[in-house]
Amino acid sequence: MAKTGVFDSDPTVMTKPTSELKKELQRLVKAIVEDDDYSTETIDQAKNTLIAIRDFKLRKRSHSLKSPDTISCPHEFRCPLSKELMRDPVVVASGQTYDRPFIQKWLKAGSRTCPLTQQVLSHTILTPNHLIREMISQWCKCTGIELSDPDLYLNEDGITAADRDHFLSLLGKMSLSLPDQKVAAKELRMLTKRMPSFRALFGESLDSIPQLLRPLSEGKSQTGVHPEVQEDVITTLLNLSIHDNNKKLVAETPMVIPVLMDALKSGTIETRSNAAAALFTLSAIDSNKALIGKSGALKPLVDLLEEGNPLAMKDVASAIFNLCIIHENRTRVVRDGVVGVILEKITNRTHVDELLTLLAMFATHQKAVEEMGEIGAVPCLLSIIRENACDRTKENSIAILHAICYNDRTKWKEMREEEKMYGTLSKLAQTGTSRAKRKASGILERINRAVNLTHTA
């Protein structure tokens, strides 16, 4: 009789673990491939071993076929969006519960309403529904359903339940002793730098950011803020502010702006630079620009700019530029002395290109233009046009000179003398960018007309 299966050759083979069966199959296949004198029995043994591995695989699959899709589960355990059993139930502002990845997808598509009630959501923070999650877990145990391990379950942002638990544990340590705070702050800084998903976690609870900042608020009123903890916390704030969905939440958390202002004034230079960078990042939203300006944060930025530390200069200049896109902040920062600080740096040839871009912004502000003329901007800007090879820098310089020229007739004499001695304006009117040519020609036309009027008189 022909052999029909593995039991005909070896009834004990089905009791062997798959690791042994695979080793046996490997030995038999090697004998067949490398030994020309192999027997037909070796082929049968290899076939039967392969069938045993297949049967083991089929049995394992049959055990895992029991799932929420094959039996009826309570309606409240299914996500209203996916209609599937929820692995990570969360509550939205309307009080409804959804599976995290599906409601996140809904919100990321731009929807700001509850899918079930159509109620406009007051915020998009997702709060874990621990009660429903525990009820689902108990029901699965009672019905013999094996869900994927929640610790291994990835949501759309690549976060597992274990990641979330670790995140909450780190935030909890920010309220403990200084050694715990140092370890937790360092790790939060690292995680939010490397993993965008950890930045998003801060948006899931209104308490997350206050917990992060607790060492700074408590330390300030007790023994003082530890420099290392301050640097790590401020850098973490910068990291999580990069996440677009966090910008409004971070800026509107009451403690954040005061903490950043304190950091601009004290701590390591990296702390101060990162505080400025955080304000720059947050100011991407217009409502945040207004909020930061009203808080008084512009003055510490100007003070840090005046100190002139090379590590902080670019971050500070970028923050001031972004904040001053709205007119009311321009007025505030001019009142705080930014024009004099910038001109001093430019005169000393410090970050000329970047600071001229910033100064050109203030050429539309009457008070700023008057101050530029009063403190000697004209000879400084003319010398930069002569010396600097950068077209953009020359363009910004002549744009500022044009504003001063139209505001203050007493500066025309300086420009005429410059033209007689070096021909600076004529050269720029011929070789500059289109905007620079236009501004230079405008100044030349005005001062030449004044000369002609004088001769006529």
Coordinates of C-alpha atoms in Angstrom, one line a residue:
M1 CA 0.0 0.0 0.0
A2 CA 1.2 3.4 -0.9
K3 CA 2.0 5.7 2.0
T4 CA -0.7 8.4 2.4
G5 CA 0.8 10.6 5.1
V6 CA 3.2 11.3 7.8
F7 CA 1.5 8.9 10.2
D8 CA 2.3 6.0 7.9
S9 CA 6.1 6.5 8.4
D10 CA 6.5 7.9 11.9
P11 CA 3.5 8.4 14.2
T12 CA 5.7 10.3 16.7
V13 CA 6.8 13.0 14.3
M14 CA 3.7 15.1 15.0
T15 CA 4.8 15.5 18.7
K16 CA 8.1 17.0 17.8
P17 CA 8.4 20.8 18.0
T18 CA 8.7 22.7 14.7
S19 CA 12.3 23.7 15.5
E20 CA 13.3 19.9 15.5
L21 CA 11.2 19.3 12.4
K22 CA 13.0 22.1 10.5
K23 CA 16.4 20.8 11.5
E24 CA 15.4 17.3 10.3
L25 CA 14.1 18.7 7.0
Q26 CA 17.3 20.6 6.6
R27 CA 19.4 17.4 7.1
L28 CA 17.3 15.3 4.7
V29 CA 17.3 18.0 1.9
K30 CA 21.1 18.3 2.3
A31 CA 21.4 14.5 1.9
I32 CA 19.3 14.6 -1.3
V33 CA 21.1 17.6 -2.8
E34 CA 24.7 16.6 -1.9
D35 CA 24.6 12.8 -2.0
D36 CA 24.0 11.1 -5.4
D37 CA 23.4 7.8 -3.6
Y38 CA 20.4 8.8 -1.6
S39 CA 17.4 6.4 -1.3
T40 CA 13.7 6.9 -2.1
E41 CA 13.1 6.5 1.6
T42 CA 15.0 9.7 2.3
I43 CA 12.7 11.5 -0.1
D44 CA 9.6 10.1 1.7
Q45 CA 11.0 11.2 5.0
A46 CA 11.6 14.7 3.7
K47 CA 8.1 14.8 2.3
N48 CA 6.6 13.6 5.5
T49 CA 8.6 16.1 7.6
L50 CA 7.4 18.9 5.3
I51 CA 3.8 17.8 5.7
A52 CA 4.2 17.7 9.5
I53 CA 5.5 21.3 9.4
R54 CA 2.5 22.3 7.2
D55 CA 0.0 20.6 9.4
F56 CA 1.5 22.3 12.5
K57 CA 1.1 25.6 10.7
L58 CA -2.5 24.9 9.8
R59 CA -3.4 23.9 13.4
K60 CA -1.8 27.1 14.7
R61 CA -3.8 29.1 12.2
S62 CA -7.0 27.4 13.1
H63 CA -6.5 28.3 16.8
S64 CA -6.1 31.9 15.9
L65 CA -9.2 32.1 13.7
K66 CA -11.4 33.0 16.7
S67 CA -11.6 36.7 16.4
P68 CA -14.1 39.6 17.1
D69 CA -15.1 39.3 13.4
T70 CA -16.3 35.7 13.8
I71 CA -18.4 36.3 16.9
S72 CA -20.7 39.1 17.9
C73 CA -19.2 41.5 20.4
P74 CA -21.0 44.2 22.4
H75 CA -21.8 47.3 20.4
E76 CA -20.1 49.6 22.8
F77 CA -16.8 47.8 22.3
R78 CA -16.7 48.6 18.5
C79 CA -15.3 51.8 17.2
P80 CA -18.0 54.0 15.6
L81 CA -15.6 54.8 12.7
S82 CA -14.0 51.4 12.0
K83 CA -16.9 49.2 13.2
E84 CA -14.1 47.0 14.7
L85 CA -13.3 46.0 18.2
M86 CA -11.3 48.8 19.8
R87 CA -7.7 48.1 20.8
D88 CA -6.9 51.6 22.2
P89 CA -10.2 53.4 23.1
V90 CA -10.0 57.2 23.7
V91 CA -12.5 59.9 24.6
V92 CA -12.8 63.1 22.5
A93 CA -14.1 66.4 23.8
S94 CA -17.7 65.5 23.1
G95 CA -17.5 62.5 25.5
Q96 CA -17.7 59.9 22.7
T97 CA -15.2 57.0 22.6
Y98 CA -13.3 55.9 19.5
D99 CA -10.3 53.7 18.6
R100 CA -7.3 56.0 18.7
P101 CA -5.9 55.4 15.1
F102 CA -9.2 56.0 13.5
I103 CA -10.2 59.2 15.3
Q104 CA -6.6 60.5 14.8
K105 CA -7.0 59.9 11.1
W106 CA -10.4 61.8 11.2
L107 CA -8.8 64.8 13.0
K108 CA -5.7 64.8 10.8
A109 CA -7.9 65.1 7.7
G110 CA -9.0 68.5 9.1
S111 CA -12.3 67.5 10.8
R112 CA -13.0 69.3 14.0
T113 CA -16.3 67.7 14.8
C114 CA -17.4 64.6 16.7
P115 CA -18.2 62.0 14.0
L116 CA -21.2 60.7 16.0
T117 CA -22.8 63.9 17.3
Q118 CA -21.4 66.4 14.8
Q119 CA -20.6 68.6 17.8
V120 CA -17.7 71.0 17.2
L121 CA -14.8 69.9 19.4
S122 CA -13.5 72.4 21.9
H123 CA -10.1 70.8 21.7
T124 CA -8.5 67.7 19.9
I125 CA -6.9 66.1 23.0
L126 CA -7.6 62.4 23.2
T127 CA -8.0 60.9 26.7
P128 CA -7.5 57.2 27.2
N129 CA -10.7 55.4 28.2
H130 CA -9.2 53.0 30.7
L131 CA -12.6 51.7 31.8
I132 CA -13.7 50.6 28.4
R133 CA -10.2 49.2 27.7
E134 CA -10.4 47.0 30.8
M135 CA -13.9 45.9 29.9
I136 CA -12.8 44.9 26.4
S137 CA -9.8 43.0 27.9
Q138 CA -12.1 41.0 30.3
W139 CA -14.6 40.2 27.6
C140 CA -11.9 38.9 25.3
K141 CA -10.6 36.6 28.1
C142 CA -14.0 35.3 28.8
T143 CA -14.8 34.6 25.1
G144 CA -11.3 33.2 24.3
I145 CA -10.4 35.9 21.8
E146 CA -6.8 36.8 21.5
L147 CA -6.2 40.4 20.5
S148 CA -2.8 41.6 19.6
D149 CA -0.8 42.6 22.7
P150 CA -1.8 46.2 23.4
D151 CA 1.8 46.9 24.2
L152 CA 2.7 46.0 20.6
Y153 CA -0.3 47.7 19.1
L154 CA 0.8 50.6 16.9
N155 CA -1.5 53.6 16.3
E156 CA -1.1 55.8 13.2
D157 CA 1.7 57.8 14.8
G158 CA 3.7 54.6 15.6
I159 CA 3.0 54.7 19.3
T160 CA 2.4 51.6 21.4
A161 CA 0.6 51.4 24.7
A162 CA 4.0 50.6 26.2
D163 CA 5.4 53.8 24.8
R164 CA 2.5 55.8 26.2
D165 CA 2.9 54.2 29.6
H166 CA 6.7 55.0 29.5
F167 CA 5.9 58.6 28.6
L168 CA 3.5 59.0 31.5
S169 CA 6.0 57.4 33.8
L170 CA 8.6 60.0 32.8
L171 CA 6.2 62.9 33.3
G172 CA 5.5 61.5 36.8
K173 CA 9.2 61.6 37.7
M174 CA 9.3 65.3 37.0
S175 CA 7.5 65.8 40.4
L176 CA 10.0 63.6 42.3
S177 CA 13.5 64.2 43.6
L178 CA 16.2 66.0 41.6
P179 CA 18.0 62.8 40.4
D180 CA 14.7 61.5 39.1
Q181 CA 14.0 64.8 37.4
K182 CA 17.4 64.9 35.7
V183 CA 17.0 61.3 34.3
A184 CA 13.4 61.9 33.1
A185 CA 14.1 65.4 31.6
K186 CA 17.1 64.0 29.7
E187 CA 15.1 61.1 28.3
L188 CA 12.2 63.3 27.3
R189 CA 14.6 65.6 25.5
M190 CA 16.1 62.6 23.6
L191 CA 12.7 61.0 22.8
T192 CA 11.1 64.2 21.5
K193 CA 14.1 64.9 19.3
R194 CA 14.3 61.4 17.7
M195 CA 10.6 60.5 17.6
P196 CA 7.9 62.8 16.2
S197 CA 5.3 60.4 17.7
F198 CA 6.5 61.4 21.2
R199 CA 6.0 65.1 20.4
A200 CA 2.4 64.2 19.5
L201 CA 1.9 62.6 22.9
F202 CA 2.0 66.0 24.6
G203 CA -1.1 66.9 22.8
E204 CA -3.1 64.1 24.4
S205 CA -3.5 65.6 27.8
L206 CA -3.8 69.2 29.2
D207 CA -1.6 68.1 32.1
S208 CA 1.4 66.9 30.1
I209 CA 3.1 70.3 29.6
P210 CA 2.5 71.5 33.2
Q211 CA 4.0 68.3 34.4
L212 CA 7.0 68.8 32.1
L213 CA 7.5 72.3 33.5
R214 CA 7.0 71.4 37.2
P215 CA 10.8 71.4 38.1
L216 CA 11.2 74.9 36.7
S217 CA 8.1 76.4 38.4
E218 CA 8.8 74.6 41.8
G219 CA 12.5 75.1 41.7
K220 CA 12.1 78.8 41.1
S221 CA 10.2 79.2 44.4
Q222 CA 12.5 76.9 46.4
T223 CA 16.2 76.3 45.9
G224 CA 16.5 77.6 42.4
V225 CA 16.3 75.9 39.0
H226 CA 19.0 73.2 38.2
P227 CA 20.8 74.3 35.0
E228 CA 20.9 70.9 33.5
V229 CA 17.2 70.2 34.1
Q230 CA 16.3 73.7 32.8
E231 CA 18.3 73.1 29.6
D232 CA 16.7 69.7 29.0
V233 CA 13.1 70.9 29.7
I234 CA 13.5 74.0 27.5
T235 CA 14.9 71.9 24.7
T236 CA 12.0 69.4 25.1
L237 CA 9.6 72.4 24.7
L238 CA 11.4 73.3 21.5
N239 CA 11.2 69.8 20.2
L240 CA 7.5 69.3 20.9
S241 CA 6.7 72.8 19.5
I242 CA 8.0 71.6 16.1
H243 CA 4.8 69.4 15.9
D244 CA 2.2 71.5 14.1
N245 CA -0.7 70.3 16.2
N246 CA 1.2 71.3 19.4
K247 CA 2.0 75.0 18.6
K248 CA -1.3 76.5 19.8
L249 CA -1.5 74.2 22.8
V250 CA 2.1 74.9 23.9
A251 CA 1.8 78.7 23.5
E252 CA -1.6 78.9 25.3
T253 CA -0.5 76.8 28.3
P254 CA -0.2 79.6 30.9
M255 CA 3.2 78.6 32.3
V256 CA 5.1 78.2 28.9
I257 CA 5.8 81.8 27.9
P258 CA 7.0 82.9 31.4
V259 CA 9.2 79.9 31.6
L260 CA 10.7 80.7 28.2
M261 CA 11.2 84.3 29.2
D262 CA 13.1 83.2 32.3
A263 CA 15.2 80.9 30.2
L264 CA 16.1 83.8 27.9
K265 CA 17.6 85.6 30.9
S266 CA 19.4 82.7 32.7
G267 CA 20.9 79.3 32.3
T268 CA 23.4 77.9 29.9
I269 CA 23.8 79.6 26.5
E270 CA 22.2 76.6 24.9
T271 CA 19.2 77.0 27.2
R272 CA 18.8 80.6 26.2
S273 CA 19.4 79.9 22.5
N274 CA 16.8 77.1 22.5
A275 CA 14.3 79.3 24.3
A276 CA 14.6 81.8 21.5
A277 CA 14.3 79.0 18.9
A278 CA 11.1 77.8 20.7
L279 CA 9.6 81.3 20.5
F280 CA 10.5 81.3 16.8
T281 CA 8.8 78.0 16.2
L282 CA 5.7 78.9 18.2
S283 CA 5.4 82.2 16.3
A284 CA 4.6 80.3 13.1
I285 CA 0.9 80.9 14.1
D286 CA -0.4 84.5 14.0
S287 CA -2.4 84.2 17.2
N288 CA 0.8 83.0 18.9
K289 CA 2.7 86.0 17.6
A290 CA 0.2 88.3 19.3
L291 CA 0.2 86.3 22.5
I292 CA 4.0 86.2 22.8
G293 CA 4.3 89.9 22.0
K294 CA 1.8 90.9 24.7
S295 CA 3.6 88.7 27.2
G296 CA 6.7 90.9 27.2
A297 CA 9.0 88.3 25.6
L298 CA 10.4 90.7 23.0
K299 CA 12.5 92.7 25.6
P300 CA 14.4 89.6 26.8
L301 CA 15.0 88.7 23.1
V302 CA 16.5 92.2 22.4
D303 CA 18.6 91.9 25.6
L304 CA 20.0 88.6 24.4
L305 CA 20.6 90.0 21.0
E306 CA 22.6 92.9 22.5
E307 CA 24.8 90.4 24.5
G308 CA 25.8 89.1 21.1
N309 CA 26.7 85.5 21.9
P310 CA 27.4 83.8 18.6
L311 CA 25.6 80.7 19.5
A312 CA 22.3 82.5 20.2
M313 CA 22.4 85.4 17.6
K314 CA 20.7 83.6 14.7
D315 CA 18.0 82.1 16.8
V316 CA 17.2 85.4 18.5
A317 CA 17.2 87.3 15.2
S318 CA 14.9 84.7 13.6
A319 CA 12.5 84.9 16.6
I320 CA 12.3 88.7 16.5
F321 CA 11.8 88.7 12.7
N322 CA 9.0 86.2 12.8
L323 CA 7.3 87.9 15.8
C324 CA 7.5 91.3 14.1
I325 CA 5.6 90.2 11.0
I326 CA 2.6 91.7 12.8
H327 CA 2.7 95.5 13.2
E328 CA 1.9 95.7 16.9
N329 CA 5.0 93.7 17.8
R330 CA 7.1 95.9 15.5
T331 CA 6.1 98.9 17.6
R332 CA 6.9 97.0 20.9
V333 CA 10.3 95.9 19.8
V334 CA 11.3 99.3 18.5
R335 CA 10.3 100.8 21.9
D336 CA 12.5 98.1 23.5
G337 CA 15.5 99.5 21.6
V338 CA 16.0 96.9 18.9
V339 CA 17.1 99.5 16.2
G340 CA 20.1 100.7 18.2
V341 CA 21.2 97.1 19.1
I342 CA 21.0 96.0 15.5
L343 CA 23.0 99.0 14.2
E344 CA 25.7 98.5 16.8
K345 CA 26.1 94.9 15.7
I346 CA 26.1 95.8 12.0
T347 CA 28.7 98.6 12.6
N348 CA 30.9 96.0 14.2
R349 CA 30.2 93.7 11.3
T350 CA 28.5 91.0 13.3
H351 CA 26.0 88.8 11.4
V352 CA 25.6 91.6 8.9
D353 CA 23.5 89.7 6.3
E354 CA 21.0 88.4 8.9
L355 CA 20.6 91.6 10.9
L356 CA 20.2 93.8 7.8
T357 CA 17.2 91.6 6.8
L358 CA 15.8 92.3 10.2
L359 CA 16.5 96.0 10.1
A360 CA 14.9 96.3 6.6
M361 CA 11.7 95.1 8.2
F362 CA 11.7 98.2 10.4
A363 CA 12.1 100.5 7.4
T364 CA 8.3 100.6 7.2
H365 CA 8.0 101.8 10.8
Q366 CA 8.1 105.6 11.1
K367 CA 9.7 105.7 14.6
A368 CA 12.3 103.1 13.6
V369 CA 13.3 105.1 10.5
E370 CA 13.6 108.3 12.5
E371 CA 15.9 106.5 15.0
M372 CA 18.1 105.1 12.2
G373 CA 18.7 108.5 10.9
E374 CA 19.5 109.9 14.4
I375 CA 22.0 107.3 15.4
G376 CA 24.1 107.3 12.2
A377 CA 22.7 104.5 10.0
V378 CA 23.5 106.3 6.7
P379 CA 27.3 106.2 6.7
C380 CA 27.2 102.6 8.0
L381 CA 24.8 101.4 5.3
L382 CA 26.7 103.2 2.5
S383 CA 30.0 101.5 3.6
I384 CA 28.3 98.1 3.6
I385 CA 27.1 98.7 0.0
R386 CA 30.7 99.5 -1.0
E387 CA 32.3 96.6 0.9
N388 CA 29.8 93.8 0.8
A389 CA 29.5 91.5 -2.3
C390 CA 26.1 90.0 -1.4
D391 CA 23.4 91.3 -3.6
R392 CA 20.7 90.7 -1.0
T393 CA 22.7 92.6 1.6
K394 CA 23.1 95.6 -0.7
E395 CA 19.4 95.5 -1.6
N396 CA 18.4 95.6 2.1
S397 CA 20.9 98.4 2.7
I398 CA 19.6 100.6 -0.1
A399 CA 16.0 99.9 0.9
I400 CA 16.7 101.2 4.4
L401 CA 18.6 104.3 3.0
H402 CA 15.6 105.0 0.7
A403 CA 13.3 105.1 3.6
I404 CA 15.6 107.4 5.5
C405 CA 16.1 109.6 2.5
Y406 CA 12.3 110.1 2.1
N407 CA 11.9 110.7 5.8
D408 CA 14.8 113.1 6.5
R409 CA 16.0 115.7 4.0
T410 CA 19.0 116.5 6.2
K411 CA 20.6 113.2 5.2
W412 CA 20.7 114.1 1.5
K413 CA 23.9 115.9 1.9
E414 CA 25.7 112.8 3.2
M415 CA 24.4 110.8 0.2
R416 CA 25.5 113.5 -2.3
E417 CA 29.0 113.5 -0.7
E418 CA 29.1 109.7 -0.9
E419 CA 28.1 109.9 -4.5
K420 CA 30.8 112.5 -5.4
M421 CA 33.5 110.5 -3.6
Y422 CA 32.7 106.9 -4.5
G423 CA 29.7 106.8 -7.0
T424 CA 28.2 104.2 -4.7
L425 CA 24.6 104.9 -5.6
S426 CA 25.3 105.2 -9.4
K427 CA 27.1 101.8 -9.4
L428 CA 24.3 100.1 -7.6
A429 CA 21.7 101.7 -9.9
Q430 CA 23.5 100.0 -12.8
T431 CA 24.6 96.6 -11.3
G432 CA 22.2 95.8 -8.4
T433 CA 19.1 93.7 -8.3
S434 CA 16.0 95.1 -9.9
R435 CA 14.8 96.3 -6.5
A436 CA 18.2 97.8 -5.6
K437 CA 18.4 99.6 -8.9
R438 CA 15.0 101.1 -8.4
K439 CA 15.7 102.3 -4.8
A440 CA 19.2 103.7 -5.8
S441 CA 17.7 105.5 -8.8
G442 CA 15.0 107.0 -6.6
I443 CA 17.5 108.4 -4.2
L444 CA 19.7 109.8 -7.0
E445 CA 16.7 111.4 -8.6
R446 CA 15.7 113.1 -5.4
I447 CA 19.1 114.4 -4.4
N448 CA 19.8 115.6 -8.0
R449 CA 16.5 117.4 -8.2
A450 CA 17.4 119.1 -4.9
V451 CA 20.7 120.2 -6.4
N452 CA 19.1 121.6 -9.5
L453 CA 16.5 123.5 -7.5
T454 CA 19.3 125.1 -5.5
H455 CA 21.1 126.2 -8.6
T456 CA 17.9 127.5 -10.1
A457 CA 17.2 129.5 -7.0

